[in-house]
């Protein structure tokens, strides 16, 4: 299940990567803004896409905690289990 979430998140995040960042650079410990160059507007888009993809609701606290790909996986897992 975790691997499936990682794959789906990878596919969501890669859409918003700047042109100079390769999707192969998306690693569990990749920081969305600092390492992958995703801007704050696209972070909101990613959060909305995650909500749609997993049929969950992210509150402001969840969005603030979505710093890395791994953080995002753990948040989705937590939401799916609650």
CSV table of N, CA, C and O in Angstrom, one decimal, residues 1-81:
chain,number,residue,atom,x,y,z
A,1,UNK,N,0.8,-1.2,0.0
A,1,UNK,CA,0.0,0.0,0.0
A,1,UNK,C,0.9,1.3,0.0
A,1,UNK,O,0.6,2.2,-0.7
A,2,UNK,N,1.9,1.3,0.8
A,2,UNK,CA,2.8,2.4,0.9
A,2,UNK,C,3.5,2.7,-0.5
A,2,UNK,O,3.6,3.8,-0.9
A,3,UNK,N,3.9,1.6,-1.1
A,3,UNK,CA,4.5,1.7,-2.4
A,3,UNK,C,3.6,2.3,-3.5
A,3,UNK,O,3.9,3.1,-4.3
A,4,UNK,N,2.3,1.8,-3.4
A,4,UNK,CA,1.3,2.4,-4.3
A,4,UNK,C,1.1,3.9,-4.1
A,4,UNK,O,1.0,4.6,-5.1
A,5,UNK,N,1.0,4.3,-2.8
A,5,UNK,CA,0.9,5.7,-2.5
A,5,UNK,C,2.1,6.5,-3.0
A,5,UNK,O,1.9,7.5,-3.6
A,6,UNK,N,3.3,5.9,-2.8
A,6,UNK,CA,4.5,6.6,-3.3
A,6,UNK,C,4.5,6.8,-4.8
A,6,UNK,O,4.8,7.8,-5.4
A,7,UNK,N,4.0,5.7,-5.6
A,7,UNK,CA,3.9,5.8,-7.0
A,7,UNK,C,2.9,6.9,-7.5
A,7,UNK,O,3.2,7.6,-8.4
A,8,UNK,N,1.8,6.9,-6.8
A,8,UNK,CA,0.7,7.8,-7.2
A,8,UNK,C,1.2,9.3,-6.9
A,8,UNK,O,1.0,10.2,-7.7
A,9,UNK,N,1.9,9.5,-5.7
A,9,UNK,CA,2.4,10.8,-5.4
A,9,UNK,C,3.5,11.2,-6.4
A,9,UNK,O,3.5,12.4,-6.8
A,10,UNK,N,4.3,10.3,-6.7
A,10,UNK,CA,5.3,10.6,-7.7
A,10,UNK,C,4.7,11.1,-9.0
A,10,UNK,O,5.1,12.2,-9.6
A,11,UNK,N,3.6,10.5,-9.5
A,11,UNK,CA,2.9,10.9,-10.7
A,11,UNK,C,2.3,12.3,-10.5
A,11,UNK,O,2.2,13.0,-11.5
A,12,UNK,N,1.8,12.6,-9.3
A,12,UNK,CA,1.2,13.9,-9.1
A,12,UNK,C,2.2,14.9,-9.1
A,12,UNK,O,2.1,16.0,-9.7
A,13,UNK,N,3.3,14.7,-8.3
A,13,UNK,CA,4.4,15.7,-8.1
A,13,UNK,C,5.1,16.0,-9.5
A,13,UNK,O,5.4,17.2,-9.8
A,14,UNK,N,5.3,15.0,-10.3
A,14,UNK,CA,6.1,15.3,-11.5
A,14,UNK,C,5.5,16.2,-12.5
A,14,UNK,O,6.2,16.9,-13.2
A,15,UNK,N,4.2,16.4,-12.4
A,15,UNK,CA,3.5,17.3,-13.3
A,15,UNK,C,3.9,18.8,-13.0
A,15,UNK,O,3.9,19.6,-13.9
A,16,UNK,N,4.2,19.0,-11.7
A,16,UNK,CA,4.5,20.4,-11.3
A,16,UNK,C,6.0,20.7,-11.2
A,16,UNK,O,6.4,21.8,-10.7
A,17,UNK,N,6.8,19.8,-11.6
A,17,UNK,CA,8.3,20.1,-11.6
A,17,UNK,C,8.7,21.2,-12.6
A,17,UNK,O,8.2,21.2,-13.7
A,18,UNK,N,9.6,22.0,-12.2
A,18,UNK,CA,10.1,23.0,-13.1
A,18,UNK,C,10.9,22.2,-14.2
A,18,UNK,O,11.3,21.1,-14.1
A,19,UNK,N,11.0,22.9,-15.4
A,19,UNK,CA,11.7,22.2,-16.5
A,19,UNK,C,13.1,21.7,-16.3
A,19,UNK,O,13.5,20.7,-16.9
A,20,UNK,N,13.8,22.3,-15.4
A,20,UNK,CA,15.2,21.9,-15.1
A,20,UNK,C,15.3,20.8,-14.1
A,20,UNK,O,16.4,20.4,-13.7
A,21,UNK,N,14.2,20.3,-13.6
A,21,UNK,CA,14.2,19.2,-12.6
A,21,UNK,C,13.7,17.9,-13.3
A,21,UNK,O,12.6,17.9,-13.9
A,22,UNK,N,14.4,16.8,-13.2
A,22,UNK,CA,14.0,15.6,-13.8
A,22,UNK,C,13.1,14.8,-12.8
A,22,UNK,O,13.4,14.8,-11.6
A,23,UNK,N,12.1,14.1,-13.3
A,23,UNK,CA,11.3,13.3,-12.4
A,23,UNK,C,12.0,12.2,-11.7
A,23,UNK,O,11.6,11.7,-10.6
A,24,UNK,N,13.2,11.8,-12.2
A,24,UNK,CA,14.0,10.8,-11.5
A,24,UNK,C,14.6,11.4,-10.2
A,24,UNK,O,15.1,10.6,-9.4
A,25,UNK,N,14.6,12.7,-10.1
A,25,UNK,CA,15.1,13.4,-8.9
A,25,UNK,C,14.1,13.3,-7.7
A,25,UNK,O,14.4,13.6,-6.6
A,26,UNK,N,12.9,12.8,-8.0
A,26,UNK,CA,11.9,12.7,-6.9
A,26,UNK,C,12.2,11.4,-6.0
A,26,UNK,O,12.1,10.3,-6.5
A,27,UNK,N,12.7,11.7,-4.8
A,27,UNK,CA,13.0,10.6,-3.9
A,27,UNK,C,12.2,10.8,-2.6
A,27,UNK,O,11.7,11.9,-2.4
A,28,UNK,N,12.1,9.8,-1.8
A,28,UNK,CA,11.3,9.9,-0.6
A,28,UNK,C,11.7,11.1,0.3
A,28,UNK,O,10.9,11.8,0.9
A,29,UNK,N,13.0,11.4,0.4
A,29,UNK,CA,13.5,12.5,1.2
A,29,UNK,C,13.6,13.8,0.5
A,29,UNK,O,14.1,14.8,1.0
A,30,UNK,N,13.1,13.9,-0.8
A,30,UNK,CA,13.1,15.1,-1.5
A,30,UNK,C,12.2,16.1,-0.9
A,30,UNK,O,11.0,15.9,-0.7
A,31,UNK,N,12.7,17.3,-0.6
A,31,UNK,CA,11.9,18.4,-0.1
A,31,UNK,C,11.2,19.0,-1.3
A,31,UNK,O,11.9,19.4,-2.3
A,32,UNK,N,9.9,19.2,-1.2
A,32,UNK,CA,9.1,19.6,-2.4
A,32,UNK,C,9.6,20.9,-2.9
A,32,UNK,O,9.7,21.1,-4.1
A,33,UNK,N,9.8,21.9,-2.0
A,33,UNK,CA,10.2,23.2,-2.5
A,33,UNK,C,11.7,23.4,-2.7
A,33,UNK,O,12.1,23.8,-3.8
A,34,UNK,N,12.5,23.0,-1.7
A,34,UNK,CA,13.9,23.2,-1.8
A,34,UNK,C,14.6,22.3,-2.8
A,34,UNK,O,15.5,22.8,-3.6
A,35,UNK,N,14.3,21.0,-2.8
A,35,UNK,CA,15.0,20.1,-3.7
A,35,UNK,C,14.4,20.0,-5.1
A,35,UNK,O,15.1,19.9,-6.1
A,36,UNK,N,13.1,20.1,-5.1
A,36,UNK,CA,12.4,19.9,-6.4
A,36,UNK,C,11.9,21.2,-7.0
A,36,UNK,O,11.4,21.2,-8.2
A,37,UNK,N,12.1,22.3,-6.3
A,37,UNK,CA,11.8,23.6,-6.9
A,37,UNK,C,10.3,23.9,-7.2
A,37,UNK,O,10.0,24.7,-8.1
A,38,UNK,N,9.5,23.2,-6.4
A,38,UNK,CA,8.0,23.4,-6.6
A,38,UNK,C,7.6,24.7,-5.8
A,38,UNK,O,8.0,24.9,-4.7
A,39,UNK,N,6.9,25.6,-6.5
A,39,UNK,CA,6.5,26.8,-5.8
A,39,UNK,C,5.2,26.7,-5.0
A,39,UNK,O,4.6,25.6,-5.1
A,40,UNK,N,5.0,27.7,-4.2
A,40,UNK,CA,3.9,27.5,-3.2
A,40,UNK,C,2.5,27.3,-3.9
A,40,UNK,O,1.7,26.6,-3.3
A,41,UNK,N,2.3,28.0,-5.0
A,41,UNK,CA,1.0,27.8,-5.7
A,41,UNK,C,0.8,26.4,-6.1
A,41,UNK,O,-0.2,25.8,-6.0
A,42,UNK,N,1.9,25.8,-6.6
A,42,UNK,CA,1.8,24.4,-7.1
A,42,UNK,C,1.7,23.4,-5.9
A,42,UNK,O,1.2,22.3,-6.0
A,43,UNK,N,2.2,23.8,-4.7
A,43,UNK,CA,2.0,23.0,-3.5
A,43,UNK,C,0.5,22.8,-3.2
A,43,UNK,O,0.1,21.8,-2.9
A,44,UNK,N,-0.2,23.9,-3.4
A,44,UNK,CA,-1.7,23.9,-3.2
A,44,UNK,C,-2.3,23.0,-4.2
A,44,UNK,O,-3.1,22.1,-3.9
A,45,UNK,N,-1.8,23.1,-5.5
A,45,UNK,CA,-2.3,22.2,-6.6
A,45,UNK,C,-2.1,20.7,-6.2
A,45,UNK,O,-2.9,19.9,-6.4
A,46,UNK,N,-0.9,20.4,-5.7
A,46,UNK,CA,-0.5,19.1,-5.4
A,46,UNK,C,-1.4,18.6,-4.3
A,46,UNK,O,-1.9,17.5,-4.3
A,47,UNK,N,-1.6,19.4,-3.3
A,47,UNK,CA,-2.5,19.0,-2.2
A,47,UNK,C,-3.9,18.7,-2.7
A,47,UNK,O,-4.5,17.7,-2.3
A,48,UNK,N,-4.4,19.5,-3.6
A,48,UNK,CA,-5.8,19.3,-4.1
A,48,UNK,C,-5.8,18.0,-5.0
A,48,UNK,O,-6.7,17.2,-4.9
A,49,UNK,N,-4.7,17.7,-5.7
A,49,UNK,CA,-4.6,16.5,-6.5
A,49,UNK,C,-4.6,15.3,-5.6
A,49,UNK,O,-5.1,14.2,-5.9
A,50,UNK,N,-3.8,15.4,-4.5
A,50,UNK,CA,-3.7,14.3,-3.5
A,50,UNK,C,-5.1,14.0,-2.9
A,50,UNK,O,-5.5,12.9,-2.8
A,51,UNK,N,-5.8,15.1,-2.6
A,51,UNK,CA,-7.2,14.9,-2.0
A,51,UNK,C,-8.0,14.1,-3.0
A,51,UNK,O,-8.7,13.2,-2.6
A,52,UNK,N,-8.0,14.5,-4.3
A,52,UNK,CA,-8.8,13.8,-5.3
A,52,UNK,C,-8.4,12.4,-5.5
A,52,UNK,O,-9.2,11.5,-5.6
A,53,UNK,N,-7.1,12.2,-5.6
A,53,UNK,CA,-6.5,10.9,-5.9
A,53,UNK,C,-6.8,9.9,-4.9
A,53,UNK,O,-7.1,8.7,-5.2
A,54,UNK,N,-6.8,10.3,-3.6
A,54,UNK,CA,-7.0,9.4,-2.5
A,54,UNK,C,-8.3,9.5,-1.8
A,54,UNK,O,-8.6,8.8,-0.8
A,55,UNK,N,-9.1,10.4,-2.3
A,55,UNK,CA,-10.5,10.7,-1.7
A,55,UNK,C,-10.3,11.0,-0.2
A,55,UNK,O,-11.0,10.4,0.7
A,56,UNK,N,-9.4,11.9,0.1
A,56,UNK,CA,-9.2,12.4,1.5
A,56,UNK,C,-9.3,13.9,1.6
A,56,UNK,O,-9.4,14.5,0.5
A,57,UNK,N,-9.4,14.4,2.8
A,57,UNK,CA,-9.4,15.9,3.0
A,57,UNK,C,-8.1,16.2,3.8
A,57,UNK,O,-7.9,15.7,4.9
A,58,UNK,N,-7.4,17.2,3.3
A,58,UNK,CA,-6.2,17.7,4.0
A,58,UNK,C,-6.5,19.0,4.6
A,58,UNK,O,-7.0,19.9,3.9
A,59,UNK,N,-6.3,19.2,5.9
A,59,UNK,CA,-6.5,20.5,6.5
A,59,UNK,C,-5.2,21.3,6.4
A,59,UNK,O,-4.1,20.8,5.9
A,60,UNK,N,-5.2,22.5,6.9
A,60,UNK,CA,-4.0,23.4,6.8
A,60,UNK,C,-2.8,22.8,7.5
A,60,UNK,O,-1.7,22.9,7.0
A,61,UNK,N,-3.0,22.1,8.6
A,61,UNK,CA,-1.9,21.5,9.4
A,61,UNK,C,-1.2,20.4,8.5
A,61,UNK,O,0.0,20.3,8.4
A,62,UNK,N,-2.1,19.6,7.8
A,62,UNK,CA,-1.5,18.5,6.9
A,62,UNK,C,-0.7,19.1,5.8
A,62,UNK,O,0.4,18.7,5.5
A,63,UNK,N,-1.2,20.2,5.2
A,63,UNK,CA,-0.5,20.9,4.1
A,63,UNK,C,0.9,21.4,4.6
A,63,UNK,O,1.8,21.4,3.9
A,64,UNK,N,0.9,22.0,5.8
A,64,UNK,CA,2.1,22.5,6.4
A,64,UNK,C,3.1,21.4,6.6
A,64,UNK,O,4.3,21.6,6.5
A,65,UNK,N,2.6,20.2,6.9
A,65,UNK,CA,3.5,19.1,7.2
A,65,UNK,C,4.0,18.4,5.9
A,65,UNK,O,4.9,17.6,6.0
A,66,UNK,N,3.4,18.7,4.8
A,66,UNK,CA,3.8,18.1,3.5
A,66,UNK,C,5.1,18.8,3.0
A,66,UNK,O,5.1,19.5,2.0
A,67,UNK,N,6.2,18.5,3.7
A,67,UNK,CA,7.5,19.1,3.3
A,67,UNK,C,8.3,18.2,2.3
A,67,UNK,O,8.8,18.8,1.4
A,68,UNK,N,8.3,16.9,2.5
A,68,UNK,CA,9.0,16.0,1.7
A,68,UNK,C,8.0,15.0,1.1
A,68,UNK,O,6.8,14.9,1.5
A,69,UNK,N,8.5,14.3,0.1
A,69,UNK,CA,7.6,13.2,-0.5
A,69,UNK,C,7.2,12.2,0.6
A,69,UNK,O,6.1,11.8,0.7
A,70,UNK,N,8.2,11.8,1.4
A,70,UNK,CA,7.9,10.9,2.5
A,70,UNK,C,6.9,11.4,3.5
A,70,UNK,O,6.0,10.7,3.9
A,71,UNK,N,7.0,12.7,3.8
A,71,UNK,CA,6.0,13.3,4.7
A,71,UNK,C,4.6,13.1,4.1
A,71,UNK,O,3.6,12.8,4.8
A,72,UNK,N,4.5,13.4,2.8
A,72,UNK,CA,3.2,13.3,2.1
A,72,UNK,C,2.7,11.9,2.1
A,72,UNK,O,1.5,11.7,2.4
A,73,UNK,N,3.5,10.9,1.9
A,73,UNK,CA,3.1,9.5,2.0
A,73,UNK,C,2.5,9.2,3.4
A,73,UNK,O,1.5,8.6,3.5
A,74,UNK,N,3.2,9.6,4.4
A,74,UNK,CA,2.8,9.3,5.8
A,74,UNK,C,1.4,10.0,6.1
A,74,UNK,O,0.6,9.4,6.8
A,75,UNK,N,1.3,11.2,5.6
A,75,UNK,CA,0.0,11.9,5.8
A,75,UNK,C,-1.1,11.2,5.1
A,75,UNK,O,-2.2,11.0,5.7
A,76,UNK,N,-0.9,10.8,3.9
A,76,UNK,CA,-1.9,10.0,3.1
A,76,UNK,C,-2.3,8.7,3.9
A,76,UNK,O,-3.5,8.4,4.1
A,77,UNK,N,-1.3,8.0,4.3
A,77,UNK,CA,-1.5,6.7,5.0
A,77,UNK,C,-2.3,7.0,6.3
A,77,UNK,O,-3.3,6.3,6.5
A,78,UNK,N,-2.0,8.0,7.0
A,78,UNK,CA,-2.7,8.4,8.3
A,78,UNK,C,-4.2,8.7,8.0
A,78,UNK,O,-5.1,8.3,8.7
A,79,UNK,N,-4.4,9.5,6.9
A,79,UNK,CA,-5.8,9.9,6.5
A,79,UNK,C,-6.6,8.6,6.1
A,79,UNK,O,-7.8,8.5,6.4
A,80,UNK,N,-5.9,7.8,5.3
A,80,UNK,CA,-6.7,6.6,4.8
A,80,UNK,C,-7.0,5.6,6.0
A,80,UNK,O,-8.0,4.9,5.9
A,81,UNK,N,-6.2,5.6,7.0
A,81,UNK,CA,-6.4,4.7,8.2
A,81,UNK,C,-7.4,5.3,9.2
A,81,UNK,O,-7.9,4.5,10.0
